[in-house]
PDB file of C-alpha atoms in Angstrom:
ATOM      1  CA  UNK A  40      82.924  69.242  14.242  1.00  0.00           C
ATOM      2  CA  UNK A  41      78.778  70.478  14.271  1.00  0.00           C
ATOM      3  CA  UNK A  42      77.727  71.209  18.327  1.00  0.00           C
ATOM      4  CA  UNK A  43      75.032  70.703  19.519  1.00  0.00           C
ATOM      5  CA  UNK A  44      70.994  71.708  17.557  1.00  0.00           C
ATOM      6  CA  UNK A  45      68.446  73.200  19.656  1.00  0.00           C
ATOM      7  CA  UNK A  46      65.093  74.338  18.200  1.00  0.00           C
ATOM      8  CA  UNK A  47      63.093  77.115  18.277  1.00  0.00           C
ATOM      9  CA  UNK A  48      65.651  79.795  19.635  1.00  0.00           C
ATOM     10  CA  UNK A  49      62.967  82.092  21.068  1.00  0.00           C
ATOM     11  CA  UNK A  50      59.378  80.674  22.063  1.00  0.00           C
ATOM     12  CA  UNK A  51      56.806  83.194  23.081  1.00  0.00           C
ATOM     13  CA  UNK A  52      53.468  81.513  25.326  1.00  0.00           C
ATOM     14  CA  UNK A  53      50.151  82.019  26.973  1.00  0.00           C
ATOM     15  CA  UNK A  54      50.129  80.047  30.685  1.00  0.00           C
ATOM     16  CA  UNK A  55      48.183  77.288  30.108  1.00  0.00           C
ATOM     17  CA  UNK A  56      49.814  76.637  26.523  1.00  0.00           C
ATOM     18  CA  UNK A  57      51.741  73.663  25.762  1.00  0.00           C
ATOM     19  CA  UNK A  58      55.183  73.833  23.909  1.00  0.00           C
ATOM     20  CA  UNK A  59      57.784  72.023  22.035  1.00  0.00           C
ATOM     21  CA  UNK A  60      61.855  72.142  22.226  1.00  0.00           C
ATOM     22  CA  UNK A  61      64.298  70.289  19.757  1.00  0.00           C
ATOM     23  CA  UNK A  62      67.581  68.938  20.060  1.00  0.00           C
ATOM     24  CA  UNK A  63      70.221  67.134  18.178  1.00  0.00           C
ATOM     25  CA  UNK A  64      72.978  66.334  20.348  1.00  0.00           C
ATOM     26  CA  UNK A  65      76.582  65.797  18.727  1.00  0.00           C
ATOM     27  CA  UNK A  66      76.760  62.894  16.262  1.00  0.00           C
ATOM     28  CA  UNK A  67      77.857  59.713  17.808  1.00  0.00           C
ATOM     29  CA  UNK A  68      77.002  61.588  21.100  1.00  0.00           C
ATOM     30  CA  UNK A  69      74.756  58.661  23.273  1.00  0.00           C
ATOM     31  CA  UNK A  70      74.697  60.528  26.378  1.00  0.00           C
ATOM     32  CA  UNK A  71      72.103  63.676  25.698  1.00  0.00           C
ATOM     33  CA  UNK A  72      70.736  66.095  28.742  1.00  0.00           C
ATOM     34  CA  UNK A  73      68.521  68.724  29.064  1.00  0.00           C
ATOM     35  CA  UNK A  74      69.072  71.500  31.544  1.00  0.00           C
ATOM     36  CA  UNK A  75      66.470  74.097  32.520  1.00  0.00           C
ATOM     37  CA  UNK A  76      68.762  78.169  33.406  1.00  0.00           C
ATOM     38  CA  UNK A  77      65.765  80.193  34.969  1.00  0.00           C
ATOM     39  CA  UNK A  78      67.368  83.940  34.776  1.00  0.00           C
ATOM     40  CA  UNK A  79      70.539  84.823  37.497  1.00  0.00           C
ATOM     41  CA  UNK A  80      70.721  80.764  38.057  1.00  0.00           C
ATOM     42  CA  UNK A  81      72.515  78.182  36.996  1.00  0.00           C
ATOM     43  CA  UNK A  82      71.543  75.583  34.739  1.00  0.00           C
ATOM     44  CA  UNK A  83      69.695  72.386  36.760  1.00  0.00           C
ATOM     45  CA  UNK A  84      69.513  68.405  35.531  1.00  0.00           C
ATOM     46  CA  UNK A  85      66.285  67.938  34.674  1.00  0.00           C
ATOM     47  CA  UNK A  86      66.406  64.644  32.680  1.00  0.00           C
ATOM     48  CA  UNK A  87      69.407  62.766  31.591  1.00  0.00           C
ATOM     49  CA  UNK A  88      69.347  59.941  28.110  1.00  0.00           C
ATOM     50  CA  UNK A  89      71.822  57.383  27.654  1.00  0.00           C
ATOM     51  CA  UNK A  90      71.255  56.057  24.089  1.00  0.00           C
ATOM     52  CA  UNK A  91      66.918  56.166  24.094  1.00  0.00           C
ATOM     53  CA  UNK A  92      66.731  55.068  27.860  1.00  0.00           C
ATOM     54  CA  UNK A  93      65.958  57.513  30.564  1.00  0.00           C
ATOM     55  CA  UNK A  94      68.980  57.699  33.703  1.00  0.00           C
ATOM     56  CA  UNK A  95      67.820  60.132  35.782  1.00  0.00           C
ATOM     57  CA  UNK A  96      64.542  62.452  35.528  1.00  0.00           C
ATOM     58  CA  UNK A  97      64.730  62.371  39.407  1.00  0.00           C
ATOM     59  CA  UNK A  98      64.236  66.520  38.943  1.00  0.00           C
ATOM     60  CA  UNK A  99      61.857  66.636  36.287  1.00  0.00           C
ATOM     61  CA  UNK A 100      58.340  68.167  37.171  1.00  0.00           C
ATOM     62  CA  UNK A 101      56.762  64.882  35.747  1.00  0.00           C
ATOM     63  CA  UNK A 102      53.618  65.903  36.155  1.00  0.00           C
ATOM     64  CA  UNK A 103      53.866  69.120  32.849  1.00  0.00           C
ATOM     65  CA  UNK A 104      57.172  68.397  31.675  1.00  0.00           C
ATOM     66  CA  UNK A 105      58.032  64.932  30.064  1.00  0.00           C
ATOM     67  CA  UNK A 106      60.590  64.678  26.914  1.00  0.00           C
ATOM     68  CA  UNK A 107      61.775  61.562  24.669  1.00  0.00           C
ATOM     69  CA  UNK A 108      64.875  60.020  22.263  1.00  0.00           C
ATOM     70  CA  UNK A 109      63.463  57.854  20.727  1.00  0.00           C
ATOM     71  CA  UNK A 110      65.189  56.997  18.304  1.00  0.00           C
ATOM     72  CA  UNK A 111      68.278  57.355  20.328  1.00  0.00           C
ATOM     73  CA  UNK A 112      69.234  60.513  18.523  1.00  0.00           C
ATOM     74  CA  UNK A 113      67.409  64.238  18.558  1.00  0.00           C
ATOM     75  CA  UNK A 114      65.210  64.430  21.461  1.00  0.00           C
ATOM     76  CA  UNK A 115      62.250  66.141  22.912  1.00  0.00           C
ATOM     77  CA  UNK A 116      61.355  67.946  25.496  1.00  0.00           C
ATOM     78  CA  UNK A 117      57.859  69.085  25.975  1.00  0.00           C
ATOM     79  CA  UNK A 118      55.480  71.411  28.504  1.00  0.00           C
ATOM     80  CA  UNK A 119      52.019  71.292  28.871  1.00  0.00           C
ATOM     81  CA  UNK A 120      50.440  73.009  30.140  1.00  0.00           C
ATOM     82  CA  UNK A 121      52.853  75.677  31.006  1.00  0.00           C
ATOM     83  CA  UNK A 122      53.337  78.139  33.467  1.00  0.00           C
ATOM     84  CA  UNK A 123      54.847  81.546  34.137  1.00  0.00           C
ATOM     85  CA  UNK A 124      57.196  79.945  36.186  1.00  0.00           C
ATOM     86  CA  UNK A 125      58.578  78.012  33.242  1.00  0.00           C
ATOM     87  CA  UNK A 126      60.067  80.757  31.122  1.00  0.00           C
ATOM     88  CA  UNK A 127      63.648  79.797  31.824  1.00  0.00           C
ATOM     89  CA  UNK A 128      66.565  78.912  29.524  1.00  0.00           C
ATOM     90  CA  UNK A 129      65.963  75.357  28.147  1.00  0.00           C
ATOM     91  CA  UNK A 130      70.050  73.513  27.282  1.00  0.00           C
ATOM     92  CA  UNK A 131      70.313  70.549  25.786  1.00  0.00           C
ATOM     93  CA  UNK A 132      73.318  68.921  25.847  1.00  0.00           C
ATOM     94  CA  UNK A 133      75.557  65.835  24.951  1.00  0.00           C
ATOM     95  CA  UNK A 134      79.005  63.718  25.195  1.00  0.00           C
ATOM     96  CA  UNK A 135      80.574  60.564  24.024  1.00  0.00           C
ATOM     97  CA  UNK A 136      80.499  57.507  25.874  1.00  0.00           C
ATOM     98  CA  UNK A 137      84.576  56.249  27.503  1.00  0.00           C
ATOM     99  CA  UNK A 138      86.931  58.486  28.910  1.00  0.00           C
ATOM    100  CA  UNK A 139      87.363  61.090  25.964  1.00  0.00           C
ATOM    101  CA  UNK A 140      83.238  61.449  26.395  1.00  0.00           C
ATOM    102  CA  UNK A 141      85.039  64.032  30.133  1.00  0.00           C
ATOM    103  CA  UNK A 142      83.497  67.362  28.896  1.00  0.00           C
ATOM    104  CA  UNK A 143      80.111  67.930  28.288  1.00  0.00           C
ATOM    105  CA  UNK A 144      78.188  70.068  24.815  1.00  0.00           C
ATOM    106  CA  UNK A 145      75.938  72.415  25.434  1.00  0.00           C
ATOM    107  CA  UNK A 146      73.686  74.037  23.032  1.00  0.00           C
ATOM    108  CA  UNK A 147      72.788  77.187  22.833  1.00  0.00           C
ATOM    109  CA  UNK A 148      69.242  77.290  24.107  1.00  0.00           C
ATOM    110  CA  UNK A 149      65.615  77.072  23.940  1.00  0.00           C
ATOM    111  CA  UNK A 150      64.970  80.734  24.779  1.00  0.00           C
ATOM    112  CA  UNK A 151      60.493  80.216  26.947  1.00  0.00           C
ATOM    113  CA  UNK A 152      59.034  83.332  27.890  1.00  0.00           C
ATOM    114  CA  UNK A 153      55.233  82.518  29.268  1.00  0.00           C
ATOM    115  CA  UNK A 154      53.171  85.161  29.560  1.00  0.00           C
TER     116      UNK A 154
ATOM    117  CA  UNK B 208      75.989  64.507  46.628  1.00  0.00           C
ATOM    118  CA  UNK B 209      77.544  66.855  45.981  1.00  0.00           C
ATOM    119  CA  UNK B 210      78.051  70.378  45.933  1.00  0.00           C
ATOM    120  CA  UNK B 211      79.850  73.736  44.145  1.00  0.00           C
ATOM    121  CA  UNK B 212      79.983  77.306  46.037  1.00  0.00           C
ATOM    122  CA  UNK B 213      80.911  80.158  44.056  1.00  0.00           C
ATOM    123  CA  UNK B 214      81.283  82.716  46.940  1.00  0.00           C
ATOM    124  CA  UNK B 215      81.340  85.891  45.272  1.00  0.00           C
ATOM    125  CA  UNK B 216      78.238  86.580  42.595  1.00  0.00           C
ATOM    126  CA  UNK B 217      80.089  89.242  41.453  1.00  0.00           C
ATOM    127  CA  UNK B 218      83.757  90.611  40.402  1.00  0.00           C
ATOM    128  CA  UNK B 219      84.476  93.249  38.878  1.00  0.00           C
ATOM    129  CA  UNK B 220      88.565  94.145  37.772  1.00  0.00           C
ATOM    130  CA  UNK B 221      90.256  97.148  35.790  1.00  0.00           C
ATOM    131  CA  UNK B 222      91.759  95.733  32.656  1.00  0.00           C
ATOM    132  CA  UNK B 223      95.175  94.317  31.753  1.00  0.00           C
ATOM    133  CA  UNK B 224      94.687  93.415  36.516  1.00  0.00           C
ATOM    134  CA  UNK B 225      94.082  89.656  37.394  1.00  0.00           C
ATOM    135  CA  UNK B 226      90.840  88.047  37.941  1.00  0.00           C
ATOM    136  CA  UNK B 227      90.530  85.481  41.196  1.00  0.00           C
ATOM    137  CA  UNK B 228      86.721  84.035  41.114  1.00  0.00           C
ATOM    138  CA  UNK B 229      86.281  81.617  44.174  1.00  0.00           C
ATOM    139  CA  UNK B 230      85.282  77.585  44.131  1.00  0.00           C
ATOM    140  CA  UNK B 231      85.014  75.486  47.116  1.00  0.00           C
ATOM    141  CA  UNK B 232      83.073  72.067  46.547  1.00  0.00           C
ATOM    142  CA  UNK B 233      81.616  69.570  48.586  1.00  0.00           C
ATOM    143  CA  UNK B 234      82.138  65.470  47.114  1.00  0.00           C
ATOM    144  CA  UNK B 235      82.950  62.489  48.793  1.00  0.00           C
ATOM    145  CA  UNK B 236      85.021  61.094  46.787  1.00  0.00           C
ATOM    146  CA  UNK B 237      87.293  62.912  43.888  1.00  0.00           C
ATOM    147  CA  UNK B 238      85.518  64.852  41.815  1.00  0.00           C
ATOM    148  CA  UNK B 239      85.186  66.092  38.521  1.00  0.00           C
ATOM    149  CA  UNK B 240      85.452  70.327  38.380  1.00  0.00           C
ATOM    150  CA  UNK B 241      84.340  71.976  35.939  1.00  0.00           C
ATOM    151  CA  UNK B 242      84.716  75.546  34.499  1.00  0.00           C
ATOM    152  CA  UNK B 243      82.007  77.202  32.187  1.00  0.00           C
ATOM    153  CA  UNK B 244      81.724  80.652  30.889  1.00  0.00           C
ATOM    154  CA  UNK B 245      78.295  82.384  29.792  1.00  0.00           C
ATOM    155  CA  UNK B 246      78.269  85.640  27.406  1.00  0.00           C
ATOM    156  CA  UNK B 247      74.969  87.466  27.094  1.00  0.00           C
ATOM    157  CA  UNK B 248      72.393  85.262  24.529  1.00  0.00           C
ATOM    158  CA  UNK B 249      75.273  82.817  24.154  1.00  0.00           C
ATOM    159  CA  UNK B 250      75.637  79.251  24.997  1.00  0.00           C
ATOM    160  CA  UNK B 251      77.889  77.645  27.269  1.00  0.00           C
ATOM    161  CA  UNK B 252      81.563  77.172  26.553  1.00  0.00           C
ATOM    162  CA  UNK B 253      84.032  75.449  28.655  1.00  0.00           C
ATOM    163  CA  UNK B 254      86.714  76.941  29.838  1.00  0.00           C
ATOM    164  CA  UNK B 255      89.031  73.400  31.844  1.00  0.00           C
ATOM    165  CA  UNK B 256      88.523  70.671  33.464  1.00  0.00           C
ATOM    166  CA  UNK B 257      89.616  68.858  36.220  1.00  0.00           C
ATOM    167  CA  UNK B 258      89.499  64.910  36.354  1.00  0.00           C
ATOM    168  CA  UNK B 259      91.900  63.313  38.993  1.00  0.00           C
ATOM    169  CA  UNK B 260      95.113  64.032  36.526  1.00  0.00           C
ATOM    170  CA  UNK B 261      97.478  67.454  37.374  1.00  0.00           C
ATOM    171  CA  UNK B 262      96.294  69.701  39.946  1.00  0.00           C
ATOM    172  CA  UNK B 263      97.152  72.640  38.304  1.00  0.00           C
ATOM    173  CA  UNK B 264      94.511  72.650  34.954  1.00  0.00           C
ATOM    174  CA  UNK B 265      95.153  75.511  32.286  1.00  0.00           C
ATOM    175  CA  UNK B 266      92.538  76.214  29.936  1.00  0.00           C
ATOM    176  CA  UNK B 267      91.253  78.378  26.899  1.00  0.00           C
ATOM    177  CA  UNK B 268      92.432  81.768  26.581  1.00  0.00           C
ATOM    178  CA  UNK B 269      94.687  82.055  29.272  1.00  0.00           C
ATOM    179  CA  UNK B 270      92.331  80.746  32.402  1.00  0.00           C
ATOM    180  CA  UNK B 271      93.363  78.362  34.449  1.00  0.00           C
ATOM    181  CA  UNK B 272      92.027  76.881  37.822  1.00  0.00           C
ATOM    182  CA  UNK B 273      94.003  74.611  40.667  1.00  0.00           C
ATOM    183  CA  UNK B 274      92.615  72.402  42.754  1.00  0.00           C
ATOM    184  CA  UNK B 275      93.197  71.824  46.734  1.00  0.00           C
ATOM    185  CA  UNK B 276      92.178  69.094  48.007  1.00  0.00           C
ATOM    186  CA  UNK B 277      93.293  69.781  51.428  1.00  0.00           C
ATOM    187  CA  UNK B 278      90.598  72.850  51.111  1.00  0.00           C
ATOM    188  CA  UNK B 279      88.297  71.774  48.871  1.00  0.00           C
ATOM    189  CA  UNK B 280      88.876  74.851  46.550  1.00  0.00           C
ATOM    190  CA  UNK B 281      88.834  75.101  42.646  1.00  0.00           C
ATOM    191  CA  UNK B 282      89.684  78.691  41.662  1.00  0.00           C
ATOM    192  CA  UNK B 283      89.624  79.939  38.650  1.00  0.00           C
ATOM    193  CA  UNK B 284      92.472  82.726  37.487  1.00  0.00           C
ATOM    194  CA  UNK B 285      93.679  84.774  34.903  1.00  0.00           C
ATOM    195  CA  UNK B 286      96.859  86.992  35.115  1.00  0.00           C
ATOM    196  CA  UNK B 287      95.636  89.656  32.827  1.00  0.00           C
ATOM    197  CA  UNK B 288      91.997  90.728  32.256  1.00  0.00           C
ATOM    198  CA  UNK B 289      90.709  91.520  28.718  1.00  0.00           C
ATOM    199  CA  UNK B 290      87.369  93.274  28.716  1.00  0.00           C
ATOM    200  CA  UNK B 291      86.176  90.069  26.256  1.00  0.00           C
ATOM    201  CA  UNK B 292      86.564  88.322  29.479  1.00  0.00           C
ATOM    202  CA  UNK B 293      83.494  89.996  31.143  1.00  0.00           C
ATOM    203  CA  UNK B 294      80.739  87.007  31.353  1.00  0.00           C
ATOM    204  CA  UNK B 295      78.857  85.024  34.469  1.00  0.00           C
ATOM    205  CA  UNK B 296      81.663  82.554  34.691  1.00  0.00           C
ATOM    206  CA  UNK B 297      79.730  79.284  36.295  1.00  0.00           C
ATOM    207  CA  UNK B 298      81.799  76.781  38.463  1.00  0.00           C
ATOM    208  CA  UNK B 299      80.655  72.927  38.227  1.00  0.00           C
ATOM    209  CA  UNK B 300      81.225  69.441  39.928  1.00  0.00           C
ATOM    210  CA  UNK B 301      80.084  66.126  38.029  1.00  0.00           C
ATOM    211  CA  UNK B 302      77.493  64.419  40.296  1.00  0.00           C
ATOM    212  CA  UNK B 303      77.610  60.352  40.522  1.00  0.00           C
ATOM    213  CA  UNK B 304      74.651  59.054  41.384  1.00  0.00           C
ATOM    214  CA  UNK B 305      74.069  55.359  40.134  1.00  0.00           C
ATOM    215  CA  UNK B 306      73.171  54.173  37.596  1.00  0.00           C
ATOM    216  CA  UNK B 307      75.386  55.740  35.340  1.00  0.00           C
ATOM    217  CA  UNK B 308      73.813  59.538  36.133  1.00  0.00           C
ATOM    218  CA  UNK B 309      76.170  61.840  35.771  1.00  0.00           C
ATOM    219  CA  UNK B 310      74.610  64.896  35.324  1.00  0.00           C
ATOM    220  CA  UNK B 311      76.471  68.466  36.325  1.00  0.00           C
ATOM    221  CA  UNK B 312      75.997  70.390  39.042  1.00  0.00           C
ATOM    222  CA  UNK B 313      76.306  73.862  38.787  1.00  0.00           C
ATOM    223  CA  UNK B 314      77.162  76.809  40.731  1.00  0.00           C
ATOM    224  CA  UNK B 315      75.399  80.010  41.523  1.00  0.00           C
ATOM    225  CA  UNK B 316      77.628  81.598  39.188  1.00  0.00           C
ATOM    226  CA  UNK B 317      80.154  84.970  39.425  1.00  0.00           C
ATOM    227  CA  UNK B 318      78.865  88.195  37.026  1.00  0.00           C
ATOM    228  CA  UNK B 319      82.733  89.338  35.904  1.00  0.00           C
ATOM    229  CA  UNK B 320      83.053  92.492  35.487  1.00  0.00           C
ATOM    230  CA  UNK B 321      85.744  94.234  33.142  1.00  0.00           C
ATOM    231  CA  UNK B 322      86.337  97.951  34.060  1.00  0.00           C
ATOM    232  CA  UNK B 323      88.256 100.127  31.188  1.00  0.00           C
TER     233      UNK B 323
END
């Protein structure tokens, strides 16, 4: 079974530029999450989708971050304009529904450096 | 709100000796608890999960954890450490906040160092 795919793996941008990260969840997984992991810290939830709808975006900095999952499959996370403090690993995760969907699977992450 | 506290930021053990990584949780209801491991420059891997079944949970690579409601703890153990166990370990609780929101809340992590 293929895992959660993310791209690009690494990105370096200057502050005030924009960047987009792409995620393709495990096939059939209706729930998708984006997490931000700053160096030395645990991941923090940014947004949760159920199919193509947003379930929780309470911790998403909406002035600069946006995310979409238009067809309920893959998702894009955008940052515009980027700040130095956005340097982090952006992790995508997914799970299926129902009891068997209790396990959340993570991708390897997209590493962002803002200079 | 649900939260977890990892009591040690760093743990150092010798190869072949037992490992204990401590985690306390806070939850207003029966929690779903997890331990994830993250090797350098790698993604997060699920070690084990507790979802209100058996209180002693066995995971991959010889790790296990015991859910103790009276102590609000979910400590991770392994009888004998291996060099390959060196990594960052996260204790995690699933947060249910209505409307289907069920994101994971991570602890700050424990860095496990294995001495040869």
